[in-house]
Amino acid sequence: MLDKNNLESAQCANDDCFAADPIRVGLLGAGTVGSQTARLIVEENAELSARIGAPLELAAVACLHPEEVDAPWISKDLLSADAGAICKREDIDVIVELIGGLEPAHTFVKTALECGKSVVTANKALLAKFGPELYECAQKNGVDLSFEASVAGAIPILRPLRESLVGDKITQIFGIVNGTTNYILDEMTVRGLDFDSALRAAQEKGYAEADPTGDVEGFDAANKAAILATLAFQMPISIDDVSVEGISAITAEDIAAASAQNRVIKLLAAVASDTRVAVSASVYPALVSKEHPLASVHGSFNAVFVKAQAADDLMFYGRGAGGAPTASAVVGDIVGAARNIARGCNDASVPMYNAKSLASTRSIRADFVVRCNMEDTSLALCGEVMDVFEEHGVNAERLPMLCQTQYDGEGDCPACGIGGPGDLRVLVKDCTEADLSAILADLQKVGAVCAKPLALRIIE
């Protein structure tokens, strides 16, 4: 056992492995996440430096309008509007890209990597479009490209895929990776709000942008699905390879009908390997059984399930958005990159060796509930709808209509199945997406169907 003197000697010997010079950080972006990242670097500097084994220093901060930055922990003399110059500065070791979007972020990140600087980013759109190119660039230049904050905020999911599970075979990843849509659907479920009201509530709390299209139409989640698929299956998968459906068509009636079936609606990202042949990636709203762990993920929280051959089922849960939670993941990557610089090494690259093909999600079989908005729910017209399913040879069952009244008389409720406008819901079992797509197209040709039908997968 080491006594105090021996322990101090051991610590001093260990310190000799670290660089004496400070690790200097250039931060691109001083918005919500950027500002919180700078705060953690400055306010927690002593502890972060101790964890690295070398001094950590915030050396520069770039933003479009430096004069508007009022964060007291960012020194005015560090501010600049020239992000490109910061990426090339010889005295900066780590570039942190938090400006978002494809350009000029792509140019800045690639420039920094080519200049021999490690890069930390939270930019899911960038990685979903240019990830493999940037992974190769980092490897070629012997530096790190770290991006834990790009998926699920503060939840550590990407590093486990890159490191902890590297000895296993992942077969499926699915979960809630967008806090905005989860908050909206949760408000519709818990508070009975309609979609527009729930969206306004999300915007008021800062969970949704003024233009929420990227979130509610599923594109944000699709970017994350592409990143997850690339890491899980070691093959280049981009946003263009992901099948995407959003939640803007979800109604309060859909939420109520789900509840009546002991289910909730969640927007899920799913990537899967079809044995050893192909990989698929998709984003879709699903009917999740209330007994499933994902059903209890509320508000802006995220949760990701990983199925692996040896490890079996794993679940990662936590804050999926917000300035401080996301900054926590960013700073974690900064510390990791700085440790490697201090030791004169870098992380393993992201390999792209897999020869699997991309599977069309149209071949995937699942159970669905199809909702048809009807001008008239009389038995005859509903029969016309059911005829479409029969013509396609699928196993379909008409579900009870959701009663909109508190009827307590005898016999059939006048609000349920006796004519008038309403929603007809049909349970379809073991159907491919290709067959379902053809069914939905034919349903729109039925005169009594007055809007585009909606199909929701069932997750038990």
Short mmCIF file of C-alpha atoms in Angstrom, two decimals:
data_model
loop_
_atom_site.label_atom_id
_atom_site.label_comp_id
_atom_site.label_asym_id
_atom_site.label_seq_id
_atom_site.Cartn_x
_atom_site.Cartn_y
_atom_site.Cartn_z
CA MET A 1 0.00 0.00 0.00
CA LEU A 2 1.28 3.49 -0.84
CA ASP A 3 1.93 5.82 2.08
CA LYS A 4 1.44 9.56 1.72
CA ASN A 5 4.97 10.23 0.44
CA ASN A 6 4.80 7.40 -2.06
CA LEU A 7 1.40 8.58 -3.25
CA GLU A 8 2.72 12.10 -3.79
CA SER A 9 5.69 10.69 -5.69
CA ALA A 10 3.40 8.61 -7.84
CA GLN A 11 1.27 11.67 -8.60
CA CYS A 12 4.35 13.70 -9.51
CA ALA A 13 5.56 10.90 -11.80
CA ASN A 14 2.16 10.81 -13.42
CA ASP A 15 2.20 14.58 -13.91
CA ASP A 16 5.39 14.19 -15.93
CA CYS A 17 3.27 12.51 -18.64
CA PHE A 18 1.32 15.71 -19.19
CA ALA A 19 2.27 18.73 -21.25
CA ALA A 20 3.33 21.74 -19.24
CA ASP A 21 1.88 24.21 -21.71
CA PRO A 22 -1.79 25.19 -21.44
CA ILE A 23 -4.35 23.63 -23.74
CA ARG A 24 -5.95 26.58 -25.50
CA VAL A 25 -9.54 26.52 -26.76
CA GLY A 26 -11.11 28.52 -29.58
CA LEU A 27 -14.90 28.71 -29.31
CA LEU A 28 -17.03 29.34 -32.42
CA GLY A 29 -20.46 30.54 -31.33
CA ALA A 30 -21.58 32.42 -28.24
CA GLY A 31 -25.27 31.52 -28.26
CA THR A 32 -27.11 29.50 -25.65
CA VAL A 33 -24.83 26.46 -25.72
CA GLY A 34 -21.68 28.41 -26.58
CA SER A 35 -22.17 30.84 -23.71
CA GLN A 36 -22.75 27.99 -21.24
CA THR A 37 -19.70 26.16 -22.56
CA ALA A 38 -17.55 29.26 -21.98
CA ARG A 39 -19.00 29.59 -18.47
CA LEU A 40 -18.05 26.04 -17.53
CA ILE A 41 -14.52 26.46 -18.91
CA VAL A 42 -14.01 29.66 -16.92
CA GLU A 43 -15.86 28.91 -13.68
CA GLU A 44 -14.74 25.29 -13.37
CA ASN A 45 -11.26 25.91 -14.75
CA ALA A 46 -9.24 24.66 -11.78
CA GLU A 47 -11.04 21.34 -11.60
CA LEU A 48 -11.11 20.83 -15.36
CA SER A 49 -7.39 21.55 -15.55
CA ALA A 50 -6.74 19.04 -12.77
CA ARG A 51 -8.73 16.41 -14.63
CA ILE A 52 -6.78 17.10 -17.82
CA GLY A 53 -3.38 17.26 -16.18
CA ALA A 54 -2.59 20.54 -17.90
CA PRO A 55 -3.96 24.09 -17.72
CA LEU A 56 -7.10 24.67 -19.80
CA GLU A 57 -7.51 28.15 -21.27
CA LEU A 58 -10.31 29.84 -23.22
CA ALA A 59 -8.27 31.67 -25.86
CA ALA A 60 -10.83 33.08 -28.30
CA VAL A 61 -14.57 33.34 -28.90
CA ALA A 62 -16.02 34.01 -32.35
CA CYS A 63 -19.54 35.23 -33.08
CA LEU A 64 -21.29 37.40 -35.65
CA HIS A 65 -21.86 40.33 -33.28
CA PRO A 66 -19.16 40.45 -30.59
CA GLU A 67 -20.49 43.77 -29.29
CA GLU A 68 -23.77 42.09 -28.29
CA VAL A 69 -22.20 39.41 -26.08
CA ASP A 70 -22.94 40.27 -22.45
CA ALA A 71 -21.86 37.06 -20.66
CA PRO A 72 -19.67 38.31 -17.76
CA TRP A 73 -17.45 35.21 -17.88
CA ILE A 74 -16.35 35.95 -21.47
CA SER A 75 -13.59 38.56 -21.51
CA LYS A 76 -14.17 41.23 -24.14
CA ASP A 77 -10.64 40.91 -25.46
CA LEU A 78 -11.33 37.30 -26.48
CA LEU A 79 -14.20 38.19 -28.79
CA SER A 80 -13.85 38.26 -32.56
CA ALA A 81 -16.04 38.10 -35.64
CA ASP A 82 -13.39 36.22 -37.64
CA ALA A 83 -14.05 32.52 -36.97
CA GLY A 84 -11.93 31.47 -39.94
CA ALA A 85 -8.84 33.15 -38.51
CA ILE A 86 -9.36 31.47 -35.13
CA CYS A 87 -9.43 28.06 -36.84
CA LYS A 88 -5.93 28.73 -38.23
CA ARG A 89 -4.29 30.28 -35.16
CA GLU A 90 -1.15 28.38 -34.23
CA ASP A 91 -1.62 29.07 -30.51
CA ILE A 92 -5.02 27.31 -30.34
CA ASP A 93 -5.21 23.55 -29.79
CA VAL A 94 -8.95 22.78 -29.76
CA ILE A 95 -11.70 24.34 -31.86
CA VAL A 96 -15.26 24.07 -30.50
CA GLU A 97 -17.86 24.55 -33.26
CA LEU A 98 -21.26 25.60 -31.92
CA ILE A 99 -22.59 27.79 -34.73
CA GLY A 100 -24.69 25.02 -36.32
CA GLY A 101 -25.82 24.49 -39.91
CA LEU A 102 -23.81 23.19 -42.85
CA GLU A 103 -21.90 26.25 -44.02
CA PRO A 104 -19.70 27.89 -42.97
CA ALA A 105 -19.48 25.28 -40.18
CA HIS A 106 -18.24 22.59 -42.58
CA THR A 107 -15.46 24.85 -43.87
CA PHE A 108 -14.42 25.90 -40.36
CA VAL A 109 -14.30 22.36 -38.99
CA LYS A 110 -12.40 20.97 -41.96
CA THR A 111 -9.93 23.89 -41.86
CA ALA A 112 -9.28 23.31 -38.16
CA LEU A 113 -8.72 19.57 -38.65
CA GLU A 114 -6.37 20.19 -41.58
CA CYS A 115 -4.46 22.66 -39.41
CA GLY A 116 -3.86 19.89 -36.88
CA LYS A 117 -6.40 21.01 -34.29
CA SER A 118 -8.81 18.74 -32.47
CA VAL A 119 -12.44 19.70 -32.97
CA VAL A 120 -15.46 19.41 -30.68
CA THR A 121 -18.89 20.00 -32.19
CA ALA A 122 -22.57 19.65 -31.33
CA ASN A 123 -23.62 20.07 -34.97
CA LYS A 124 -25.84 17.09 -35.86
CA ALA A 125 -26.72 18.46 -39.32
CA LEU A 126 -23.03 18.77 -40.18
CA LEU A 127 -22.22 15.22 -39.08
CA ALA A 128 -25.31 13.71 -40.71
CA LYS A 129 -24.22 15.22 -44.03
CA PHE A 130 -20.41 15.21 -43.88
CA GLY A 131 -19.57 12.89 -40.98
CA PRO A 132 -17.51 10.21 -42.80
CA GLU A 133 -15.52 12.86 -44.68
CA LEU A 134 -14.68 14.65 -41.42
CA TYR A 135 -13.89 11.42 -39.54
CA GLU A 136 -11.38 10.56 -42.26
CA CYS A 137 -9.92 14.08 -42.16
CA ALA A 138 -9.40 13.85 -38.39
CA GLN A 139 -7.70 10.47 -38.72
CA LYS A 140 -5.45 11.69 -41.54
CA ASN A 141 -4.27 14.64 -39.46
CA GLY A 142 -3.87 12.71 -36.19
CA VAL A 143 -6.40 14.74 -34.21
CA ASP A 144 -9.73 14.17 -32.47
CA LEU A 145 -13.21 14.94 -33.77
CA SER A 146 -15.59 14.66 -30.81
CA PHE A 147 -19.35 15.15 -31.01
CA GLU A 148 -21.13 13.69 -27.99
CA ALA A 149 -23.49 16.69 -27.72
CA SER A 150 -24.78 16.23 -31.27
CA VAL A 151 -27.24 13.50 -30.19
CA ALA A 152 -29.48 13.56 -27.11
CA GLY A 153 -27.92 16.55 -25.34
CA ALA A 154 -26.33 15.57 -22.05
CA ILE A 155 -26.96 11.84 -22.47
CA PRO A 156 -23.72 9.90 -23.04
CA ILE A 157 -24.71 7.70 -25.96
CA LEU A 158 -22.14 8.24 -28.72
CA ARG A 159 -18.99 7.47 -26.74
CA PRO A 160 -20.47 4.17 -25.51
CA LEU A 161 -21.14 3.29 -29.16
CA ARG A 162 -17.59 4.22 -30.12
CA GLU A 163 -15.86 2.64 -27.11
CA SER A 164 -17.87 0.68 -24.54
CA LEU A 165 -19.74 -1.45 -27.10
CA VAL A 166 -16.93 -1.76 -29.63
CA GLY A 167 -16.51 -5.42 -28.64
CA ASP A 168 -20.16 -6.21 -29.29
CA LYS A 169 -22.53 -6.32 -32.27
CA ILE A 170 -25.36 -3.80 -32.18
CA THR A 171 -28.56 -4.95 -33.83
CA GLN A 172 -30.96 -2.07 -33.16
CA ILE A 173 -31.14 1.43 -31.71
CA PHE A 174 -34.40 3.25 -31.19
CA GLY A 175 -35.70 5.95 -28.94
CA ILE A 176 -36.74 9.54 -28.34
CA VAL A 177 -33.99 11.91 -29.49
CA ASN A 178 -35.87 15.19 -29.94
CA GLY A 179 -36.95 17.05 -26.81
CA THR A 180 -39.22 19.49 -28.64
CA THR A 181 -41.51 16.86 -30.13
CA ASN A 182 -41.54 14.82 -26.93
CA TYR A 183 -42.59 17.90 -24.99
CA ILE A 184 -45.37 18.68 -27.49
CA LEU A 185 -46.74 15.13 -27.51
CA ASP A 186 -46.47 14.92 -23.73
CA GLU A 187 -48.44 18.16 -23.30
CA MET A 188 -51.10 16.83 -25.66
CA THR A 189 -51.27 13.62 -23.62
CA VAL A 190 -51.08 14.97 -20.07
CA ARG A 191 -52.86 18.30 -20.45
CA GLY A 192 -55.20 17.47 -23.33
CA LEU A 193 -53.89 20.27 -25.54
CA ASP A 194 -54.23 20.28 -29.30
CA PHE A 195 -51.09 20.36 -31.44
CA ASP A 196 -50.99 24.14 -32.01
CA SER A 197 -51.47 24.92 -28.31
CA ALA A 198 -48.79 22.44 -27.27
CA LEU A 199 -46.39 23.91 -29.85
CA ARG A 200 -46.97 27.43 -28.51
CA ALA A 201 -46.28 26.17 -24.98
CA ALA A 202 -43.00 24.63 -26.21
CA GLN A 203 -41.99 27.91 -27.86
CA GLU A 204 -42.81 29.91 -24.73
CA LYS A 205 -40.54 27.65 -22.67
CA GLY A 206 -37.74 27.86 -25.22
CA TYR A 207 -38.05 24.20 -26.24
CA ALA A 208 -39.08 25.06 -29.81
CA GLU A 209 -37.73 27.55 -32.33
CA ALA A 210 -39.83 30.29 -33.91
CA ASP A 211 -39.74 28.09 -37.01
CA PRO A 212 -40.21 24.59 -35.56
CA THR A 213 -40.22 22.76 -38.90
CA GLY A 214 -36.94 20.94 -38.33
CA ASP A 215 -38.24 19.48 -35.08
CA VAL A 216 -41.92 18.75 -35.73
CA GLU A 217 -41.34 17.32 -39.22
CA GLY A 218 -38.70 14.93 -37.87
CA PHE A 219 -35.59 16.30 -39.62
CA ASP A 220 -33.68 16.99 -36.40
CA ALA A 221 -34.30 13.44 -35.23
CA ALA A 222 -33.34 12.14 -38.68
CA ASN A 223 -29.92 13.84 -38.45
CA LYS A 224 -29.38 12.06 -35.15
CA ALA A 225 -30.57 8.75 -36.56
CA ALA A 226 -27.96 9.04 -39.33
CA ILE A 227 -25.19 9.64 -36.79
CA LEU A 228 -26.32 6.74 -34.60
CA ALA A 229 -26.53 4.40 -37.58
CA THR A 230 -23.09 5.38 -38.84
CA LEU A 231 -21.46 4.70 -35.47
CA ALA A 232 -23.45 1.56 -34.70
CA PHE A 233 -22.89 -0.16 -38.04
CA GLN A 234 -19.59 1.36 -39.22
CA MET A 235 -20.90 2.50 -42.56
CA PRO A 236 -21.57 5.93 -44.08
CA ILE A 237 -25.24 6.81 -43.57
CA SER A 238 -26.40 10.37 -44.24
CA ILE A 239 -29.56 12.32 -43.60
CA ASP A 240 -30.53 11.53 -47.21
CA ASP A 241 -30.70 7.82 -46.31
CA VAL A 242 -33.20 8.27 -43.47
CA SER A 243 -36.95 7.81 -43.96
CA VAL A 244 -38.70 10.68 -42.16
CA GLU A 245 -42.20 11.31 -40.82
CA GLY A 246 -43.08 14.12 -38.41
CA ILE A 247 -45.84 14.82 -35.91
CA SER A 248 -47.63 17.84 -37.38
CA ALA A 249 -50.56 15.65 -38.45
CA ILE A 250 -51.15 14.28 -34.93
CA THR A 251 -54.47 15.48 -33.48
CA ALA A 252 -55.95 15.58 -30.01
CA GLU A 253 -58.27 12.80 -31.17
CA ASP A 254 -55.26 10.64 -32.08
CA ILE A 255 -53.88 11.17 -28.58
CA ALA A 256 -57.23 10.27 -26.99
CA ALA A 257 -57.60 7.17 -29.18
CA ALA A 258 -54.10 6.05 -28.23
CA SER A 259 -54.93 6.47 -24.55
CA ALA A 260 -58.08 4.40 -25.01
CA GLN A 261 -55.82 1.62 -26.38
CA ASN A 262 -53.47 1.98 -23.37
CA ARG A 263 -50.82 3.62 -25.56
CA VAL A 264 -49.11 6.97 -26.01
CA ILE A 265 -47.73 8.59 -29.16
CA LYS A 266 -44.00 9.26 -29.35
CA LEU A 267 -41.70 10.37 -32.17
CA LEU A 268 -39.04 7.68 -32.48
CA ALA A 269 -35.75 7.42 -34.30
CA ALA A 270 -34.94 3.84 -35.25
CA VAL A 271 -31.91 2.23 -36.86
CA ALA A 272 -31.58 -1.49 -37.33
CA SER A 273 -29.40 -4.14 -38.90
CA ASP A 274 -31.22 -6.82 -40.87
CA THR A 275 -29.05 -9.78 -39.86
CA ARG A 276 -25.80 -9.30 -41.80
CA VAL A 277 -27.29 -7.95 -45.00
CA ALA A 278 -28.62 -4.43 -44.69
CA VAL A 279 -29.16 -1.44 -42.40
CA SER A 280 -32.19 0.83 -42.23
CA ALA A 281 -32.76 4.18 -40.56
CA SER A 282 -36.06 5.98 -40.04
CA VAL A 283 -37.99 8.50 -37.95
CA TYR A 284 -41.71 8.11 -37.32
CA PRO A 285 -44.50 8.75 -34.79
CA ALA A 286 -45.48 5.52 -33.06
CA LEU A 287 -48.11 4.12 -30.74
CA VAL A 288 -46.10 3.00 -27.72
CA SER A 289 -47.59 0.69 -25.12
CA LYS A 290 -47.88 2.38 -21.73
CA GLU A 291 -46.01 -0.61 -20.32
CA HIS A 292 -42.97 0.22 -22.46
CA PRO A 293 -40.23 2.29 -20.70
CA LEU A 294 -40.36 4.91 -23.48
CA ALA A 295 -43.97 5.70 -22.56
CA SER A 296 -42.80 7.22 -19.27
CA VAL A 297 -40.32 9.64 -20.90
CA HIS A 298 -41.93 13.01 -20.26
CA GLY A 299 -41.31 16.65 -21.15
CA SER A 300 -38.11 17.44 -23.03
CA PHE A 301 -36.29 14.35 -21.79
CA ASN A 302 -34.75 11.87 -24.23
CA ALA A 303 -34.24 8.13 -24.00
CA VAL A 304 -32.35 5.77 -26.30
CA PHE A 305 -32.53 1.97 -26.36
CA VAL A 306 -29.62 -0.06 -27.67
CA LYS A 307 -29.95 -3.77 -28.44
CA ALA A 308 -26.65 -5.62 -28.68
CA GLN A 309 -25.86 -9.25 -29.29
CA ALA A 310 -23.97 -9.86 -26.03
CA ALA A 311 -24.94 -6.90 -23.84
CA ASP A 312 -28.63 -7.36 -24.64
CA ASP A 313 -30.85 -4.34 -23.85
CA LEU A 314 -29.41 -1.00 -22.69
CA MET A 315 -31.25 2.26 -22.05
CA PHE A 316 -29.77 5.77 -21.90
CA TYR A 317 -31.99 8.48 -20.38
CA GLY A 318 -31.61 12.14 -19.52
CA ARG A 319 -31.91 15.77 -20.59
CA GLY A 320 -31.98 15.89 -24.35
CA ALA A 321 -31.77 19.65 -24.79
CA GLY A 322 -30.99 22.93 -23.06
CA GLY A 323 -27.96 25.18 -22.82
CA ALA A 324 -26.37 23.81 -19.64
CA PRO A 325 -27.04 20.09 -20.28
CA THR A 326 -25.69 20.30 -23.83
CA ALA A 327 -22.71 22.35 -22.66
CA SER A 328 -21.95 19.58 -20.16
CA ALA A 329 -21.49 17.13 -23.03
CA VAL A 330 -19.44 19.68 -25.01
CA VAL A 331 -17.08 20.33 -22.11
CA GLY A 332 -16.74 16.59 -21.54
CA ASP A 333 -15.47 16.30 -25.12
CA ILE A 334 -13.14 19.27 -24.60
CA VAL A 335 -11.62 17.58 -21.56
CA GLY A 336 -11.20 14.33 -23.50
CA ALA A 337 -9.51 16.08 -26.43
CA ALA A 338 -7.30 18.12 -24.08
CA ARG A 339 -6.21 14.98 -22.20
CA ASN A 340 -5.15 13.41 -25.48
CA ILE A 341 -3.19 16.51 -26.47
CA ALA A 342 -1.47 16.52 -23.08
CA ARG A 343 -0.52 12.87 -23.57
CA GLY A 344 0.45 13.23 -27.22
CA CYS A 345 -2.22 10.85 -28.55
CA ASN A 346 -5.72 10.89 -30.02
CA ASP A 347 -8.87 8.75 -29.97
CA ALA A 348 -9.45 5.88 -32.35
CA SER A 349 -11.04 6.92 -35.61
CA VAL A 350 -14.58 6.04 -36.69
CA PRO A 351 -14.09 3.04 -39.01
CA MET A 352 -16.15 2.76 -42.20
CA TYR A 353 -15.44 -0.87 -43.05
CA ASN A 354 -18.94 -2.35 -43.25
CA ALA A 355 -20.05 -3.68 -46.62
CA LYS A 356 -23.74 -3.91 -45.69
CA SER A 357 -26.19 -2.22 -47.99
CA LEU A 358 -28.88 0.26 -47.10
CA ALA A 359 -32.24 -1.42 -46.72
CA SER A 360 -35.38 0.28 -47.91
CA THR A 361 -37.71 0.74 -44.98
CA ARG A 362 -40.51 -0.24 -47.40
CA SER A 363 -39.68 -3.90 -46.80
CA ILE A 364 -39.96 -3.68 -43.03
CA ARG A 365 -43.01 -5.42 -41.55
CA ALA A 366 -44.92 -4.00 -38.60
CA ASP A 367 -48.36 -3.55 -37.08
CA PHE A 368 -50.06 -0.21 -37.74
CA VAL A 369 -53.15 1.76 -36.86
CA VAL A 370 -54.50 3.68 -39.85
CA ARG A 371 -56.69 6.72 -39.19
CA CYS A 372 -59.13 7.87 -41.88
CA ASN A 373 -60.89 11.19 -41.37
CA MET A 374 -64.41 10.56 -42.65
CA GLU A 375 -67.09 12.94 -43.84
CA ASP A 376 -69.60 10.31 -42.79
CA THR A 377 -68.97 7.32 -40.52
CA SER A 378 -72.07 5.38 -41.54
CA LEU A 379 -71.55 1.64 -41.76
CA ALA A 380 -71.85 1.63 -45.53
CA LEU A 381 -69.12 4.23 -46.08
CA CYS A 382 -66.84 2.66 -43.48
CA GLY A 383 -67.41 -0.59 -45.36
CA GLU A 384 -66.00 1.05 -48.49
CA VAL A 385 -62.84 1.86 -46.56
CA MET A 386 -62.50 -1.68 -45.23
CA ASP A 387 -62.88 -2.98 -48.78
CA VAL A 388 -59.59 -1.25 -49.67
CA PHE A 389 -57.72 -3.22 -47.03
CA GLU A 390 -59.34 -6.43 -48.19
CA GLU A 391 -58.35 -5.75 -51.80
CA HIS A 392 -54.72 -5.52 -50.72
CA GLY A 393 -54.94 -8.81 -48.85
CA VAL A 394 -53.82 -7.52 -45.46
CA ASN A 395 -55.05 -8.53 -42.03
CA ALA A 396 -57.19 -5.52 -41.03
CA GLU A 397 -59.62 -4.97 -38.18
CA ARG A 398 -61.87 -1.97 -37.62
CA LEU A 399 -61.33 -0.47 -34.16
CA PRO A 400 -64.17 0.91 -32.01
CA MET A 401 -64.82 4.58 -32.67
CA LEU A 402 -63.83 7.03 -29.99
CA CYS A 403 -66.95 8.34 -28.27
CA GLN A 404 -67.04 12.12 -28.04
CA THR A 405 -70.03 12.25 -25.69
CA GLN A 406 -70.93 11.06 -22.21
CA TYR A 407 -73.74 8.82 -23.49
CA ASP A 408 -75.38 6.77 -20.75
CA GLY A 409 -78.54 5.60 -22.52
CA GLU A 410 -79.37 2.14 -23.72
CA GLY A 411 -78.25 0.73 -27.06
CA ASP A 412 -75.75 2.23 -29.48
CA CYS A 413 -74.29 5.65 -28.74
CA PRO A 414 -75.45 8.11 -31.38
CA ALA A 415 -71.91 9.52 -31.58
CA CYS A 416 -70.31 6.15 -32.38
CA GLY A 417 -70.63 4.62 -35.84
CA ILE A 418 -74.12 5.90 -36.69
CA GLY A 419 -73.09 8.44 -39.32
CA GLY A 420 -71.72 11.96 -39.17
CA PRO A 421 -68.11 13.16 -39.44
CA GLY A 422 -65.43 11.40 -37.43
CA ASP A 423 -62.30 9.22 -37.52
CA LEU A 424 -62.28 5.60 -38.57
CA ARG A 425 -59.32 3.65 -37.19
CA VAL A 426 -58.16 0.34 -38.57
CA LEU A 427 -55.65 -2.08 -37.04
CA VAL A 428 -53.38 -3.57 -39.70
CA LYS A 429 -51.20 -6.52 -38.69
CA ASP A 430 -47.87 -7.67 -40.13
CA CYS A 431 -47.86 -5.31 -43.08
CA THR A 432 -44.89 -4.02 -45.08
CA GLU A 433 -44.43 -0.28 -45.50
CA ALA A 434 -44.66 -0.75 -49.26
CA ASP A 435 -48.10 -2.37 -48.98
CA LEU A 436 -49.19 0.23 -46.46
CA SER A 437 -48.13 3.05 -48.78
CA ALA A 438 -50.25 1.56 -51.58
CA ILE A 439 -53.22 1.21 -49.22
CA LEU A 440 -52.95 4.84 -48.08
CA ALA A 441 -52.85 5.99 -51.71
CA ASP A 442 -56.02 4.03 -52.51
CA LEU A 443 -57.78 5.26 -49.37
CA GLN A 444 -57.42 8.84 -50.60
CA LYS A 445 -59.50 7.85 -53.63
CA VAL A 446 -62.47 6.89 -51.44
CA GLY A 447 -64.97 9.73 -51.60
CA ALA A 448 -65.88 9.67 -47.92
CA VAL A 449 -62.23 10.03 -46.82
CA CYS A 450 -61.78 13.79 -46.57
CA ALA A 451 -58.10 14.09 -45.58
CA LYS A 452 -54.82 12.26 -46.04
CA PRO A 453 -54.90 9.09 -43.90
CA LEU A 454 -52.39 8.74 -41.06
CA ALA A 455 -50.56 5.51 -40.20
CA LEU A 456 -48.92 4.95 -36.82
CA ARG A 457 -46.65 2.01 -36.04
CA ILE A 458 -47.33 -0.01 -32.91
CA ILE A 459 -44.51 -0.52 -30.42
CA GLU A 460 -45.36 -3.03 -27.68
#
